[in-house]
Coordinates of C-alpha atoms in Angstrom, one line a residue:
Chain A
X1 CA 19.6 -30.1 45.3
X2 CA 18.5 -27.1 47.9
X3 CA 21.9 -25.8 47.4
X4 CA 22.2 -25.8 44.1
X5 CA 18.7 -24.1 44.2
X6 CA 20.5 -21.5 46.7
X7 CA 23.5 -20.9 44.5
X8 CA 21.6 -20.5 41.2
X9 CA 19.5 -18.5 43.0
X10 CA 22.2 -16.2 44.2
X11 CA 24.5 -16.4 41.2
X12 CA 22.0 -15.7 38.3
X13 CA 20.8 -12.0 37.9
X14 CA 17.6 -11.2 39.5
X15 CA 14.3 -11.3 37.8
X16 CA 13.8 -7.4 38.5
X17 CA 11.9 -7.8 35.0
X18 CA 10.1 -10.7 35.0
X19 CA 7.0 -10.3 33.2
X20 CA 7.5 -7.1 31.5
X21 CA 7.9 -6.1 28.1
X22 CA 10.8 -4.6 27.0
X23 CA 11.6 -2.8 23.7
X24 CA 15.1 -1.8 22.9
X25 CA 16.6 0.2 20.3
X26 CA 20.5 0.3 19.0
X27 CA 22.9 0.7 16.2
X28 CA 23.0 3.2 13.6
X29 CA 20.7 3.9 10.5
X30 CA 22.2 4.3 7.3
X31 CA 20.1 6.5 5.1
X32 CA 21.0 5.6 1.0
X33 CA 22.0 8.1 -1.3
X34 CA 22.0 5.7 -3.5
X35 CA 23.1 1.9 -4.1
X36 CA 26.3 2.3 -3.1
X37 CA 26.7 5.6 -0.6
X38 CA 25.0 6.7 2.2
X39 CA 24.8 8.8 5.5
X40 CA 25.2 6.9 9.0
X41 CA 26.9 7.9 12.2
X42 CA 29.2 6.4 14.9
X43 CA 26.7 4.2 16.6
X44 CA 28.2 0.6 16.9
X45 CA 25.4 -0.7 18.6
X46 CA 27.2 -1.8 21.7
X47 CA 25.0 0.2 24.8
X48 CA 21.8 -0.9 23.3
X49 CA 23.0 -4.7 22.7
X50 CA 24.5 -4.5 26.5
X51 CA 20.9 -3.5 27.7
X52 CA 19.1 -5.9 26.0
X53 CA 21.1 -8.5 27.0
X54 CA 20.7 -7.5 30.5
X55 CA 17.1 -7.2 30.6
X56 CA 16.7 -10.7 29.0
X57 CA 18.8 -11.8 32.1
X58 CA 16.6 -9.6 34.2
X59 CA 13.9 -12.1 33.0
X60 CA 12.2 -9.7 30.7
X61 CA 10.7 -10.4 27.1
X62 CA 12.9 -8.6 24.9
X63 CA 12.5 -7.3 21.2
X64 CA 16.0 -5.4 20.0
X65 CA 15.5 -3.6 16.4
X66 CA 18.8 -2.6 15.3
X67 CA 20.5 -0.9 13.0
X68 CA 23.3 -2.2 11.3
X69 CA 26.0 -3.2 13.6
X70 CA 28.5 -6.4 13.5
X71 CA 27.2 -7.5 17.1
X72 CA 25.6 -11.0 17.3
X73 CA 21.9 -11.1 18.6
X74 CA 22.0 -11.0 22.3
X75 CA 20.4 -14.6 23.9
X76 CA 16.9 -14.7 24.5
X77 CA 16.4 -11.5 22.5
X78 CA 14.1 -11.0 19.5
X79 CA 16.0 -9.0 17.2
X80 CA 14.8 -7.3 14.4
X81 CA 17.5 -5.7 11.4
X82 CA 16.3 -2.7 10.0
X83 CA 18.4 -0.1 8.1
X84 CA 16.9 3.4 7.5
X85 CA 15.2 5.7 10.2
X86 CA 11.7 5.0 8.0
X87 CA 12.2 0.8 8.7
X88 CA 12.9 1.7 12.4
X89 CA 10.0 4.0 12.8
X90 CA 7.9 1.3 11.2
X91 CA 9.5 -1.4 13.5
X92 CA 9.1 0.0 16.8
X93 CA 5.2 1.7 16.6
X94 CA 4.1 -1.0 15.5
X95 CA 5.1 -2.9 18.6
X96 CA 5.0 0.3 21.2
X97 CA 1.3 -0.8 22.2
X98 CA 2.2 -3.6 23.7
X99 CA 5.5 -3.1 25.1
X100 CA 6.3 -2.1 29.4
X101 CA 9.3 -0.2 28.8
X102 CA 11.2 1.5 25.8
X103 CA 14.7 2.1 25.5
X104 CA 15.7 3.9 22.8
X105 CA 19.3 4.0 22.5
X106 CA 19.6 3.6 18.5
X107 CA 21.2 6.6 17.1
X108 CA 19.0 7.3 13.9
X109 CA 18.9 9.8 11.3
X110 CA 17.4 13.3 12.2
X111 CA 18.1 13.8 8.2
X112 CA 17.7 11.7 4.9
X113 CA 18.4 12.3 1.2
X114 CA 15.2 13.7 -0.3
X115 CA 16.0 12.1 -3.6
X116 CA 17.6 8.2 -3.8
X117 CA 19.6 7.6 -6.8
X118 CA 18.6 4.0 -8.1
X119 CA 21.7 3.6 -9.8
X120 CA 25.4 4.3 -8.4
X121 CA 25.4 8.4 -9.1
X122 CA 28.4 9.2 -11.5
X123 CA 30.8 11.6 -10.1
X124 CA 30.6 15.1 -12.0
X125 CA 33.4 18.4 -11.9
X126 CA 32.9 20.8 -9.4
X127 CA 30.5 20.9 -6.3
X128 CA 27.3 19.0 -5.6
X129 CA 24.4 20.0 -3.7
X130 CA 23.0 17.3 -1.3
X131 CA 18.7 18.1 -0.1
X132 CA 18.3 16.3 2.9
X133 CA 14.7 16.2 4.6
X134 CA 13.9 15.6 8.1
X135 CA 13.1 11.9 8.9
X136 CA 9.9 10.8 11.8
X137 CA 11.3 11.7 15.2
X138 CA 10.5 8.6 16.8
X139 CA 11.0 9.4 20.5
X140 CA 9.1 12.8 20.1
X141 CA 6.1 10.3 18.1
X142 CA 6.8 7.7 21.6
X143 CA 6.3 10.8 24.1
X144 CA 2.8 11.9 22.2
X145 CA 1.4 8.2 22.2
X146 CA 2.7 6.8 25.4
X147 CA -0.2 5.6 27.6
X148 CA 1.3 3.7 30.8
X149 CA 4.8 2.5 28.9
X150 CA 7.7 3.9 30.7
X151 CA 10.1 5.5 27.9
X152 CA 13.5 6.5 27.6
X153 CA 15.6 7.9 25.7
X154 CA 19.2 8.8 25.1
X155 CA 21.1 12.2 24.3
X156 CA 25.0 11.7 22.8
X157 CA 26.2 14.8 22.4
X158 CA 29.4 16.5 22.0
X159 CA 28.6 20.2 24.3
X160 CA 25.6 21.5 26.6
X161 CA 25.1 17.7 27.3
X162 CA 23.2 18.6 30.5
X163 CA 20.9 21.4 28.8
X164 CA 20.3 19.3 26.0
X165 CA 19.1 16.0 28.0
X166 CA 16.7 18.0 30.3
X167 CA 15.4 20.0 27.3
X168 CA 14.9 16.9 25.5
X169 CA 13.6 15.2 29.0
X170 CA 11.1 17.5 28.7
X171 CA 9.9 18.2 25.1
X172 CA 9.7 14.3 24.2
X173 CA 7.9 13.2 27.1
X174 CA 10.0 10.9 28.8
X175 CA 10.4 9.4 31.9
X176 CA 14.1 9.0 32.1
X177 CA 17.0 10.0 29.8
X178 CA 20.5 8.6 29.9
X179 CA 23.9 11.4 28.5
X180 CA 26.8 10.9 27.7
X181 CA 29.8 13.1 26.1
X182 CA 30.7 11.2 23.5
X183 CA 33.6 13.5 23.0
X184 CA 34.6 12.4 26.4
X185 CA 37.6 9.6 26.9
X186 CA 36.3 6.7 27.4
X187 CA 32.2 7.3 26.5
X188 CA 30.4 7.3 23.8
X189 CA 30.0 5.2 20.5
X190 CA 32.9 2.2 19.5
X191 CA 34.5 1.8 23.0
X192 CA 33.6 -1.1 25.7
X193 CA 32.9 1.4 28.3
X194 CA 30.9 4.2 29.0
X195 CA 30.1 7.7 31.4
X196 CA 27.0 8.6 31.3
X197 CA 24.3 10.6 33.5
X198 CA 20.9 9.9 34.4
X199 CA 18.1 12.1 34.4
X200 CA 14.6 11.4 35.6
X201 CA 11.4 13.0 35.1
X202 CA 10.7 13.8 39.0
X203 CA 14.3 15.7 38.5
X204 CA 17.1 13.2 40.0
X205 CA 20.0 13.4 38.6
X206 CA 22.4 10.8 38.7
X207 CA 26.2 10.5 37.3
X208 CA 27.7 7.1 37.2
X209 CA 31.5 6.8 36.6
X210 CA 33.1 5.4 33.7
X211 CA 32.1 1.8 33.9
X212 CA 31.8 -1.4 31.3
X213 CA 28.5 -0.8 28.8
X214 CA 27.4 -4.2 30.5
X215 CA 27.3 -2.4 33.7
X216 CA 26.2 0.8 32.6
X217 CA 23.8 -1.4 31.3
X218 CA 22.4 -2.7 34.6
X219 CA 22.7 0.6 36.5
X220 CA 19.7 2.2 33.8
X221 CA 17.9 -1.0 34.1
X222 CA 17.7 -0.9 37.8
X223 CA 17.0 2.4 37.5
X224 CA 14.2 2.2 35.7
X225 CA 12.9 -0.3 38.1
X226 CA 12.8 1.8 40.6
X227 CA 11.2 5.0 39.0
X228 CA 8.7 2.0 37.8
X229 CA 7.5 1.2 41.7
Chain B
X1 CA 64.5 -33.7 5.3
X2 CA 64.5 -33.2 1.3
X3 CA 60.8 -34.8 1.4
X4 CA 59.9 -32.4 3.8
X5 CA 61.5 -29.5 1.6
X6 CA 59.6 -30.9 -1.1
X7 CA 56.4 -31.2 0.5
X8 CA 56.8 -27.8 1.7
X9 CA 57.3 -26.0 -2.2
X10 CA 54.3 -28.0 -3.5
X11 CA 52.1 -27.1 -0.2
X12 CA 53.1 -23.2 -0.1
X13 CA 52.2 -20.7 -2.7
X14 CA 54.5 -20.4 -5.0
X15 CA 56.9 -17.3 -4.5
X16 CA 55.2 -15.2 -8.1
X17 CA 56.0 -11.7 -6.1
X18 CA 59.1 -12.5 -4.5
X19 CA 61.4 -9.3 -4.5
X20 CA 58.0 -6.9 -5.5
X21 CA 56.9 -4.3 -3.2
X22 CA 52.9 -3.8 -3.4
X23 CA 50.8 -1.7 -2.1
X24 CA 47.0 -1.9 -1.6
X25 CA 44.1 0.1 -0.6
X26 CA 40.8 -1.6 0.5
X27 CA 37.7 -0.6 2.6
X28 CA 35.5 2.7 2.4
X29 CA 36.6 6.1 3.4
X30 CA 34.1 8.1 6.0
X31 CA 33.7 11.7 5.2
X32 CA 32.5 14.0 8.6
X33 CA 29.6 16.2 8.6
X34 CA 30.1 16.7 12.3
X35 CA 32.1 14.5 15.4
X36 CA 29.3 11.9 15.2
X37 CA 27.9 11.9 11.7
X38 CA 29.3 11.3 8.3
X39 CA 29.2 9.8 4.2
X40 CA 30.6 6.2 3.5
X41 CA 29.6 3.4 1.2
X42 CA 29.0 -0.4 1.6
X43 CA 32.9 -1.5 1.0
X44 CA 34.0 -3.6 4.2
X45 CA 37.1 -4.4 2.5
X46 CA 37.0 -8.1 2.3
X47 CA 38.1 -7.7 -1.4
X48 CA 41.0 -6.1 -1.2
X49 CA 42.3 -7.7 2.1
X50 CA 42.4 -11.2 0.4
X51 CA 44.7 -9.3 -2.3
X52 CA 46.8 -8.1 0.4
X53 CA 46.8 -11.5 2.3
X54 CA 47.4 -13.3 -1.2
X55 CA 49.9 -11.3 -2.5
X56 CA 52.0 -11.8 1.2
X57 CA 51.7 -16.0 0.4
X58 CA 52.8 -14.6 -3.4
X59 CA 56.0 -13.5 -1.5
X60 CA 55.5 -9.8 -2.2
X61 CA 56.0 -7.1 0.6
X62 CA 52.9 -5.7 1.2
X63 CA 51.6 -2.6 2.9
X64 CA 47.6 -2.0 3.3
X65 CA 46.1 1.3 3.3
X66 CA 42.9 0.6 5.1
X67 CA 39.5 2.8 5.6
X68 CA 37.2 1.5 8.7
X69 CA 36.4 -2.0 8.2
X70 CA 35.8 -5.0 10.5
X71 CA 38.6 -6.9 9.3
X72 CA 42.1 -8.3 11.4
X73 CA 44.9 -7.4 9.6
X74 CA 46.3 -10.1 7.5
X75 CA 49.1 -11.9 8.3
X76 CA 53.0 -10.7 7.1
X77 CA 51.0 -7.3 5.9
X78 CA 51.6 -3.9 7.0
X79 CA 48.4 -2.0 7.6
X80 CA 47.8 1.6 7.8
X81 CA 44.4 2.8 9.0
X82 CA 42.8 5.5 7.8
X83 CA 38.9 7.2 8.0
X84 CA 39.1 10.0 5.5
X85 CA 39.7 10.4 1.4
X86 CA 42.4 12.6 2.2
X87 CA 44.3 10.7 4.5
X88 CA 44.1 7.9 2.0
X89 CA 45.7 10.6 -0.7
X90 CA 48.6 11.4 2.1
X91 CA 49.1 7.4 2.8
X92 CA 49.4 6.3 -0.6
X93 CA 51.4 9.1 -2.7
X94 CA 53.9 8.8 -0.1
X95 CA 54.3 5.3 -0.9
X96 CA 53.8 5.5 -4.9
X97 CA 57.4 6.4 -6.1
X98 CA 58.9 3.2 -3.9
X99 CA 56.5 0.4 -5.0
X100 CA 56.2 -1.9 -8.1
X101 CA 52.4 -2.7 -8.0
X102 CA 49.5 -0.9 -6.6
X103 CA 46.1 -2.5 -6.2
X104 CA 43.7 0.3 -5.7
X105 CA 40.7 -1.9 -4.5
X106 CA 39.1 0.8 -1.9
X107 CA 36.0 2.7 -2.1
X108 CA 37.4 6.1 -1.7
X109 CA 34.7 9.0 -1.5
X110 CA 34.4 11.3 -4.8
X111 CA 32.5 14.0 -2.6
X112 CA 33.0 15.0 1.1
X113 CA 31.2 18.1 3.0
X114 CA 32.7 21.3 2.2
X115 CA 32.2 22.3 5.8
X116 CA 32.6 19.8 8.8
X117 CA 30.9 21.0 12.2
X118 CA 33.2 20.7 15.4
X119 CA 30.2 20.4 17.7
X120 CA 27.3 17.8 16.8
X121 CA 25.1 19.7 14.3
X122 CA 21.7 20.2 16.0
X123 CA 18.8 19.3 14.2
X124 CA 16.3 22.3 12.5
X125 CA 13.0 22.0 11.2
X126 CA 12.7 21.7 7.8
X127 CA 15.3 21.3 4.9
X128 CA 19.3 21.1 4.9
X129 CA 21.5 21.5 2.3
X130 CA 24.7 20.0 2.6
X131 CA 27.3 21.5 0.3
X132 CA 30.1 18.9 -1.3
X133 CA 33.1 19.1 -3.0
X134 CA 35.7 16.7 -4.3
X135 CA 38.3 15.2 -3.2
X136 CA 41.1 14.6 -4.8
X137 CA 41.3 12.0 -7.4
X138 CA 43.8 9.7 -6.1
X139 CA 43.8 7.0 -9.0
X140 CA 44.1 9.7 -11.6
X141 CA 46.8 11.4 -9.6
X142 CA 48.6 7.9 -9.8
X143 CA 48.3 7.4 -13.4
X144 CA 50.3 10.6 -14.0
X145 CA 52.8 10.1 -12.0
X146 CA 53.4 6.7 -12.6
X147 CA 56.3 5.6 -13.8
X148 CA 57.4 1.5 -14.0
X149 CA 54.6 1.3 -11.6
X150 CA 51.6 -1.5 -12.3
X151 CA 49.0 0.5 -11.3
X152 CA 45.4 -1.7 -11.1
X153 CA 41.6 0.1 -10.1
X154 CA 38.6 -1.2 -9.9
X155 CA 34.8 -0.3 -11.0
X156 CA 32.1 -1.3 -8.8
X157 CA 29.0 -0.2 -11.1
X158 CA 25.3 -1.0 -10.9
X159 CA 24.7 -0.1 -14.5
X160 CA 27.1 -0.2 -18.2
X161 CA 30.1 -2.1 -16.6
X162 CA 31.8 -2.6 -19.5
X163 CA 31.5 0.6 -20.8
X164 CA 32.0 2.7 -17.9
X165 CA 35.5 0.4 -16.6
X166 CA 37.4 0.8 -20.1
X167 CA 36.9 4.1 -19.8
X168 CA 38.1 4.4 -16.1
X169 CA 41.0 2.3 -18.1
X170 CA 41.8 4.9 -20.5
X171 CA 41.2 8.3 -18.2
X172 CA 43.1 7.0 -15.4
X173 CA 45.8 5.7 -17.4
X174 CA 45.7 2.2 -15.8
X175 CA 47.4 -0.7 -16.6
X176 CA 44.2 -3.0 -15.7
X177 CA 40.9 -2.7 -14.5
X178 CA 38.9 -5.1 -12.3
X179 CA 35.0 -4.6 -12.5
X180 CA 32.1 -6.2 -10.8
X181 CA 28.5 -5.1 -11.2
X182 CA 27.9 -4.3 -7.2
X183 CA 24.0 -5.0 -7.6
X184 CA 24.6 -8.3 -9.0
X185 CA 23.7 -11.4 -6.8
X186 CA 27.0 -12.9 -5.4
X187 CA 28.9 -9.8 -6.4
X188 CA 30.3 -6.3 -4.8
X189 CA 30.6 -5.5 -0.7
X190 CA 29.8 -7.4 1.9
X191 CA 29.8 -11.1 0.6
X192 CA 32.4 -13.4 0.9
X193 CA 32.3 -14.2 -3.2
X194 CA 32.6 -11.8 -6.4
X195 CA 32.1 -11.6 -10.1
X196 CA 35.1 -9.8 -11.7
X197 CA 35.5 -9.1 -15.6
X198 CA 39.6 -8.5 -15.9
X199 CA 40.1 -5.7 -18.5
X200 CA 44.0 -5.3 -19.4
X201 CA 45.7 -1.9 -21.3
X202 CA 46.6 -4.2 -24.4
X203 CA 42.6 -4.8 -24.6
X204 CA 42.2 -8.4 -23.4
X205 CA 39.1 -9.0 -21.4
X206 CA 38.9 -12.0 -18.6
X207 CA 35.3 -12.7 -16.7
X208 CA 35.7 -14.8 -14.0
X209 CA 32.8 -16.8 -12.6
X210 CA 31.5 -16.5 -9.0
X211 CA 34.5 -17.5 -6.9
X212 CA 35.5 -16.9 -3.3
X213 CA 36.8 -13.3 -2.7
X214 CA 40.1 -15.2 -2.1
X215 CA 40.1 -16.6 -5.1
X216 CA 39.5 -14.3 -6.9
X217 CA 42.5 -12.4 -5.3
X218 CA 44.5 -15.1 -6.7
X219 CA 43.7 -14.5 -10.3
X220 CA 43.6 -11.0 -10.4
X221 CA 47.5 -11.3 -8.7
X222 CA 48.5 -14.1 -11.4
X223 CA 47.0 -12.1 -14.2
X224 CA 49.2 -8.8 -13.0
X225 CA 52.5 -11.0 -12.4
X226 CA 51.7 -12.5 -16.2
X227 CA 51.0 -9.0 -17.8
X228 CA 54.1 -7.8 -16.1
X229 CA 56.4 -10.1 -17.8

């Protein structure tokens, strides 16, 4: 019985987590034009299930709110299906009180329709004019409220990845943020694996290799550990 | 051995579109704004890739133009992926003048930007306008050029079905129309069951009841092979 105790003990992740709050973000929104068309992005969802699932395994409490994706609910993870930037906004401050650590790796809408057709819009000659308004930047909202929660955010970007992560570091208020090139081979959205880099507030940078989402998945969670101590 | 042969006609589907070539299209298109964002609708497909798996157990040699869906490809069908409106058009008029049936069950985009960014659009405050045009109309284009062709479109509507599919009937030149009111419970994307009204050039009108996408598939295939004869 000891050594099973030993080899479970050594097998099983580590509780690195235990006893903290975690609140992860992932998938795409879709944001309607109207019943039938809308406005999403390449997001699969796949980095943000693989960290969730990993922090449930780290032994934290985890809530996921996701856009839509066609992942199954990671075990031991509350998941919550939302579809427009709005519904996500509204899912996740409503929960950011009470949460240790936020991980927001969804990929929502910087833009929505300003008007939503309620019935399937009829195709007319010529051109048509689409107003989009801005939607709630969420992170930015995070970074203004945050009182001891430890937040971070992601950049996916297709140029100036490393400009745009420590601008965005910086005028969001996080603690960490993770890049990636998701023009680069083998990163980004759809694909099992990922590249990304890792910035931290105190100004460490640091660049994992291409590696499965799972373990990209551990590497940001043990690094948030740490910055945590 | 003849029992077996026996057993094996009644047991199989009988061979209606043996010697027929058909092709198919099914899913959504995506149109880009940028590498990362883009327009689609809420096709996945699953309509018109039980046609194409049906019409392969019908006998008929099928190819499946495809936008992005989560769907295998189905067995004994050929299936050619595609993202864009455009690259549908290419896929399918190349196709047209060598097939006998075309099942044109996809959710093809009617606008896409006018202007696609190369590097992820960066977010602004305030307003965007996002200019559209058409794309090519590829079930009209097929209605004039058709010649001993069968050519069959569909009307997903959320308001006058009736009225707005005879008249896709008519302006598209089509030999039938399937239509299904999209907002209708058990009906349109996503499910695994539709609820299809069957409208045919010599004005005969079939509703089905709510039926298993498959089966439905089934009689939309036996009502082509019976208008056919």
């Amino acid at each position: 019985n000891i050594i099973v105790a030993i080899e479970q003990y050594f097998s099983s992740p580590s509780p690195l987590l235990k006893g903290k709050k975690v609140l992860v973000t992932a998938g795409p929104t879709r944001e309607k034009i109207d019943p039938v068309r809308f406005f999403t992005n390449r997001s699969t969802g796949k980095m943000g299930y693989a960290i969730a699932e990993t922090a449930a395994e780290f032994g934290a409490e985890v809530t996921l709110v996701s856009g839509p994706t066609n992942l199954p609910s990671p075990p031991n993870v509350e998941t919550i299906h939302i579809e427009s930037a709005q519904e996500m906004y509204e899912e996740v401050i409503k929960r950011f009180p009470h949460v240790d650590i936020v991980i927001k790796s969804a990929a929502v809408a910087d833009y929505r329709p300003k008007h939503v057709f309620h019935e399937k819009m009829k195709k007319q000659p010529g051109d048509l004019i689409i107003e989009m308004e801005r939607t709630i930047d969420i992170l930015k909202t995070l970074g203004e409220q945050k009182t001891t929660q430890f937040l971070v955010g992601f950049a996916a970007e297709t140029e100036h990845v490393e400009e745009y992560a420590r601008k965005k570091l910086q005028s969001k208020n996080l603690d960490m943020i993770v890049a990636n090139n998701v023009s680069q081979e083998g990163a980004g959205f759809a694909g099992d694996t990922n590249i990304v880099t890792i910035f931290k507030r105190n100004g460490s940078v640091m660049t994992l290799p291409l590696l499965p989402k799972k373990k990209v998945a551990e590497e940001i969670l043990k690094e948030i550990v740490g910055a945590m101590k």
